[in-house]
Amino acid sequence: MDSVCSSLRVLALRLGPGQELLSSLLAFVEEQKLKAPFIITCVGSLTKATLRLANATANNTNEVIHLQERFEIVSLVGTLNREAHLHICLADKDGKTIGGHVLGDLEVFTTAEVVIGEATGLHFTREMDSRTGFPELVIQKRSEQI
C-alpha cells in the first residue's frame, strides 16, 4: 500500500429544490477544474434516489432500487472525479435508514449543503480493476500545485 500526502482546498455549495445532486456536483467539479475532489460533508433532503445495493457485482448490476419519498441525507461520502464514486445514507419519515452506491436521480427536496475538499497535490482517475470488475480509484501525484 502506497500513501500520498497533499494540501487541502475547501469549497462549498448549496443546491435548491428540484436540482439533481449528482449531476450538479459533477458540473461544479468541472467548472472549478478540480483534479482530486471528495465530499467532506453534506446535509439536506431528497425526494428521489437511485442506488445500487451491496449485493451488486460486475456481472449482476441489477441490485438497484428507485426510491421516491422524502428523505433526510444523513451521510454522503466518496470521490468526485469524472466517474464519481459516492455512497449515501438516507433516513425516511420514521428515521429508518437505507444506503448504497449513488447511481443518480438524487432530486433535492429543500436543500443540499455540500462541502467539498480537493487534495491539491493529487489527481484522481478510475481504471477497470479485473479483480473487482469495477473501475477503481487511481491516485497520482500532480506536478503542478494550486
PDB file of C-alpha atoms in Angstrom:
ATOM      1  CA  MET A   1       0.000   0.000   0.000  1.00  0.00           C
ATOM      2  CA  ASP A   2       1.307   3.413  -1.019  1.00  0.00           C
ATOM      3  CA  SER A   3       0.424   6.558   0.895  1.00  0.00           C
ATOM      4  CA  VAL A   4       0.409  10.045  -0.554  1.00  0.00           C
ATOM      5  CA  CYS A   5       0.114  13.386   1.259  1.00  0.00           C
ATOM      6  CA  SER A   6      -1.428  16.565  -0.106  1.00  0.00           C
ATOM      7  CA  SER A   7      -2.582  20.020   0.916  1.00  0.00           C
ATOM      8  CA  LEU A   8      -6.317  20.660   1.151  1.00  0.00           C
ATOM      9  CA  ARG A   9      -8.555  23.206  -0.554  1.00  0.00           C
ATOM     10  CA  VAL A  10     -12.152  23.555   0.687  1.00  0.00           C
ATOM     11  CA  LEU A  11     -15.153  24.636  -1.408  1.00  0.00           C
ATOM     12  CA  ALA A  12     -18.867  24.749  -0.594  1.00  0.00           C
ATOM     13  CA  LEU A  13     -22.133  24.957  -2.460  1.00  0.00           C
ATOM     14  CA  ARG A  14     -25.835  24.855  -1.736  1.00  0.00           C
ATOM     15  CA  LEU A  15     -28.353  23.267  -4.068  1.00  0.00           C
ATOM     16  CA  GLY A  16     -32.040  24.103  -4.029  1.00  0.00           C
ATOM     17  CA  PRO A  17     -35.366  22.350  -4.591  1.00  0.00           C
ATOM     18  CA  GLY A  18     -35.605  20.212  -7.719  1.00  0.00           C
ATOM     19  CA  GLN A  19     -31.893  20.193  -8.532  1.00  0.00           C
ATOM     20  CA  GLU A  20     -30.259  16.816  -9.182  1.00  0.00           C
ATOM     21  CA  LEU A  21     -27.442  16.371  -6.668  1.00  0.00           C
ATOM     22  CA  LEU A  22     -25.007  14.111  -8.554  1.00  0.00           C
ATOM     23  CA  SER A  23     -25.060  15.953 -11.882  1.00  0.00           C
ATOM     24  CA  SER A  24     -24.842  19.305 -10.060  1.00  0.00           C
ATOM     25  CA  LEU A  25     -21.774  18.135  -8.140  1.00  0.00           C
ATOM     26  CA  LEU A  26     -20.109  16.846 -11.298  1.00  0.00           C
ATOM     27  CA  ALA A  27     -20.836  20.146 -13.091  1.00  0.00           C
ATOM     28  CA  PHE A  28     -19.344  22.059 -10.137  1.00  0.00           C
ATOM     29  CA  VAL A  29     -16.205  19.893 -10.208  1.00  0.00           C
ATOM     30  CA  GLU A  30     -15.860  20.541 -13.952  1.00  0.00           C
ATOM     31  CA  GLU A  31     -16.443  24.312 -13.554  1.00  0.00           C
ATOM     32  CA  GLN A  32     -13.861  24.548 -10.790  1.00  0.00           C
ATOM     33  CA  LYS A  33     -11.422  22.257 -12.674  1.00  0.00           C
ATOM     34  CA  LEU A  34     -10.942  20.083  -9.591  1.00  0.00           C
ATOM     35  CA  LYS A  35      -8.489  17.204 -10.050  1.00  0.00           C
ATOM     36  CA  ALA A  36      -8.864  15.278  -6.770  1.00  0.00           C
ATOM     37  CA  PRO A  37     -12.239  16.239  -5.246  1.00  0.00           C
ATOM     38  CA  PHE A  38     -14.076  14.438  -2.472  1.00  0.00           C
ATOM     39  CA  ILE A  39     -17.067  15.010  -0.209  1.00  0.00           C
ATOM     40  CA  ILE A  40     -16.244  16.384   3.243  1.00  0.00           C
ATOM     41  CA  THR A  41     -19.850  16.673   4.403  1.00  0.00           C
ATOM     42  CA  CYS A  42     -23.387  17.034   3.116  1.00  0.00           C
ATOM     43  CA  VAL A  43     -26.734  17.663   4.775  1.00  0.00           C
ATOM     44  CA  GLY A  44     -30.095  18.178   3.165  1.00  0.00           C
ATOM     45  CA  SER A  45     -33.118  16.342   1.881  1.00  0.00           C
ATOM     46  CA  LEU A  46     -34.202  14.425  -1.217  1.00  0.00           C
ATOM     47  CA  THR A  47     -37.446  13.312  -2.830  1.00  0.00           C
ATOM     48  CA  LYS A  48     -35.907  10.684  -5.131  1.00  0.00           C
ATOM     49  CA  ALA A  49     -32.815   8.498  -5.335  1.00  0.00           C
ATOM     50  CA  THR A  50     -31.481   5.619  -7.408  1.00  0.00           C
ATOM     51  CA  LEU A  51     -28.992   3.411  -5.567  1.00  0.00           C
ATOM     52  CA  ARG A  52     -27.055   0.227  -6.264  1.00  0.00           C
ATOM     53  CA  LEU A  53     -27.085  -2.094  -3.278  1.00  0.00           C
ATOM     54  CA  ALA A  54     -24.214  -4.050  -1.739  1.00  0.00           C
ATOM     55  CA  ASN A  55     -25.092  -7.365  -3.424  1.00  0.00           C
ATOM     56  CA  ALA A  56     -24.322  -5.977  -6.881  1.00  0.00           C
ATOM     57  CA  THR A  57     -21.341  -7.352  -8.761  1.00  0.00           C
ATOM     58  CA  ALA A  58     -19.846  -6.573 -12.164  1.00  0.00           C
ATOM     59  CA  ASN A  59     -21.887  -9.477 -13.572  1.00  0.00           C
ATOM     60  CA  ASN A  60     -25.059  -8.724 -11.583  1.00  0.00           C
ATOM     61  CA  THR A  61     -25.662  -4.985 -11.604  1.00  0.00           C
ATOM     62  CA  ASN A  62     -29.434  -5.272 -11.227  1.00  0.00           C
ATOM     63  CA  GLU A  63     -29.344  -4.861  -7.443  1.00  0.00           C
ATOM     64  CA  VAL A  64     -30.764  -1.358  -7.906  1.00  0.00           C
ATOM     65  CA  ILE A  65     -33.529   0.444  -6.028  1.00  0.00           C
ATOM     66  CA  HIS A  66     -35.510   3.512  -7.073  1.00  0.00           C
ATOM     67  CA  LEU A  67     -36.742   5.491  -4.086  1.00  0.00           C
ATOM     68  CA  GLN A  68     -39.423   8.147  -4.237  1.00  0.00           C
ATOM     69  CA  GLU A  69     -40.369   9.747  -0.935  1.00  0.00           C
ATOM     70  CA  ARG A  70     -38.922  12.397   1.349  1.00  0.00           C
ATOM     71  CA  PHE A  71     -35.555  11.563   2.879  1.00  0.00           C
ATOM     72  CA  GLU A  72     -33.001  13.345   5.033  1.00  0.00           C
ATOM     73  CA  ILE A  73     -29.410  12.966   3.841  1.00  0.00           C
ATOM     74  CA  VAL A  74     -27.615  11.620   6.897  1.00  0.00           C
ATOM     75  CA  SER A  75     -24.358  10.835   5.107  1.00  0.00           C
ATOM     76  CA  LEU A  76     -22.763  11.333   1.701  1.00  0.00           C
ATOM     77  CA  VAL A  77     -19.183  10.174   1.154  1.00  0.00           C
ATOM     78  CA  GLY A  78     -16.865   9.495  -1.747  1.00  0.00           C
ATOM     79  CA  THR A  79     -14.717  10.857  -4.535  1.00  0.00           C
ATOM     80  CA  LEU A  80     -15.985  13.218  -7.227  1.00  0.00           C
ATOM     81  CA  ASN A  81     -13.704  12.740 -10.187  1.00  0.00           C
ATOM     82  CA  ARG A  82     -15.406  12.321 -13.592  1.00  0.00           C
ATOM     83  CA  GLU A  83     -16.513   8.772 -12.693  1.00  0.00           C
ATOM     84  CA  ALA A  84     -17.709   9.745  -9.219  1.00  0.00           C
ATOM     85  CA  HIS A  85     -17.863   7.046  -6.544  1.00  0.00           C
ATOM     86  CA  LEU A  86     -20.375   8.144  -3.931  1.00  0.00           C
ATOM     87  CA  HIS A  87     -22.241   6.306  -1.209  1.00  0.00           C
ATOM     88  CA  ILE A  88     -25.254   7.815   0.523  1.00  0.00           C
ATOM     89  CA  CYS A  89     -27.282   7.040   3.620  1.00  0.00           C
ATOM     90  CA  LEU A  90     -30.857   8.337   3.759  1.00  0.00           C
ATOM     91  CA  ALA A  91     -33.384   8.448   6.612  1.00  0.00           C
ATOM     92  CA  ASP A  92     -37.112   8.217   5.926  1.00  0.00           C
ATOM     93  CA  LYS A  93     -40.008   9.829   7.854  1.00  0.00           C
ATOM     94  CA  ASP A  94     -39.694   7.182  10.582  1.00  0.00           C
ATOM     95  CA  GLY A  95     -35.926   7.562  10.907  1.00  0.00           C
ATOM     96  CA  LYS A  96     -35.210   4.239   9.194  1.00  0.00           C
ATOM     97  CA  THR A  97     -32.113   4.339   7.036  1.00  0.00           C
ATOM     98  CA  ILE A  98     -31.159   2.906   3.693  1.00  0.00           C
ATOM     99  CA  GLY A  99     -27.949   3.394   1.807  1.00  0.00           C
ATOM    100  CA  GLY A 100     -25.965   2.366  -1.191  1.00  0.00           C
ATOM    101  CA  HIS A 101     -23.866   3.385  -4.168  1.00  0.00           C
ATOM    102  CA  VAL A 102     -25.240   6.523  -5.843  1.00  0.00           C
ATOM    103  CA  LEU A 103     -26.361   5.932  -9.424  1.00  0.00           C
ATOM    104  CA  GLY A 104     -28.171   9.264  -9.762  1.00  0.00           C
ATOM    105  CA  ASP A 105     -31.666  10.689  -9.783  1.00  0.00           C
ATOM    106  CA  LEU A 106     -30.999  12.420  -6.434  1.00  0.00           C
ATOM    107  CA  GLU A 107     -33.650  15.130  -6.520  1.00  0.00           C
ATOM    108  CA  VAL A 108     -33.220  17.796  -3.834  1.00  0.00           C
ATOM    109  CA  PHE A 109     -36.314  18.442  -1.718  1.00  0.00           C
ATOM    110  CA  THR A 110     -35.461  21.569   0.302  1.00  0.00           C
ATOM    111  CA  THR A 111     -31.675  21.934   0.199  1.00  0.00           C
ATOM    112  CA  ALA A 112     -28.372  20.119  -0.129  1.00  0.00           C
ATOM    113  CA  GLU A 113     -25.475  21.856   1.614  1.00  0.00           C
ATOM    114  CA  VAL A 114     -22.244  20.308   0.421  1.00  0.00           C
ATOM    115  CA  VAL A 115     -18.659  20.925   1.495  1.00  0.00           C
ATOM    116  CA  ILE A 116     -16.114  19.588  -0.978  1.00  0.00           C
ATOM    117  CA  GLY A 117     -12.420  19.060  -0.397  1.00  0.00           C
ATOM    118  CA  GLU A 118      -9.741  18.897  -3.033  1.00  0.00           C
ATOM    119  CA  ALA A 119      -6.373  17.267  -2.479  1.00  0.00           C
ATOM    120  CA  THR A 120      -4.385  19.928  -4.330  1.00  0.00           C
ATOM    121  CA  GLY A 121      -1.297  17.758  -4.821  1.00  0.00           C
ATOM    122  CA  LEU A 122      -3.177  14.772  -6.266  1.00  0.00           C
ATOM    123  CA  HIS A 123      -5.117  13.716  -9.339  1.00  0.00           C
ATOM    124  CA  PHE A 124      -7.908  11.095  -9.132  1.00  0.00           C
ATOM    125  CA  THR A 125      -8.841   8.858 -12.056  1.00  0.00           C
ATOM    126  CA  ARG A 126     -10.512   5.460 -12.338  1.00  0.00           C
ATOM    127  CA  GLU A 127      -9.341   2.346 -14.140  1.00  0.00           C
ATOM    128  CA  MET A 128     -11.016  -1.012 -14.562  1.00  0.00           C
ATOM    129  CA  ASP A 129      -9.783  -3.486 -11.962  1.00  0.00           C
ATOM    130  CA  SER A 130     -10.003  -7.077 -13.181  1.00  0.00           C
ATOM    131  CA  ARG A 131     -10.088  -8.293  -9.560  1.00  0.00           C
ATOM    132  CA  THR A 132     -13.297  -6.399  -8.732  1.00  0.00           C
ATOM    133  CA  GLY A 133     -14.872  -5.942 -12.153  1.00  0.00           C
ATOM    134  CA  PHE A 134     -15.395  -2.233 -11.444  1.00  0.00           C
ATOM    135  CA  PRO A 135     -13.487   0.952 -12.294  1.00  0.00           C
ATOM    136  CA  GLU A 136     -11.427   1.647  -9.155  1.00  0.00           C
ATOM    137  CA  LEU A 137      -9.645   4.743  -7.870  1.00  0.00           C
ATOM    138  CA  VAL A 138      -6.153   5.544  -9.156  1.00  0.00           C
ATOM    139  CA  ILE A 139      -4.273   8.187  -7.138  1.00  0.00           C
ATOM    140  CA  GLN A 140      -1.468  10.110  -8.817  1.00  0.00           C
ATOM    141  CA  LYS A 141       0.737  12.955  -7.630  1.00  0.00           C
ATOM    142  CA  ARG A 142       0.178  16.211  -9.509  1.00  0.00           C
ATOM    143  CA  SER A 143       3.195  18.020 -10.880  1.00  0.00           C
ATOM    144  CA  GLU A 144       1.627  21.493 -10.558  1.00  0.00           C
ATOM    145  CA  GLN A 145       0.144  22.804  -7.301  1.00  0.00           C
ATOM    146  CA  ILE A 146      -2.802  25.171  -6.981  1.00  0.00           C
TER     147      ILE A 146
END
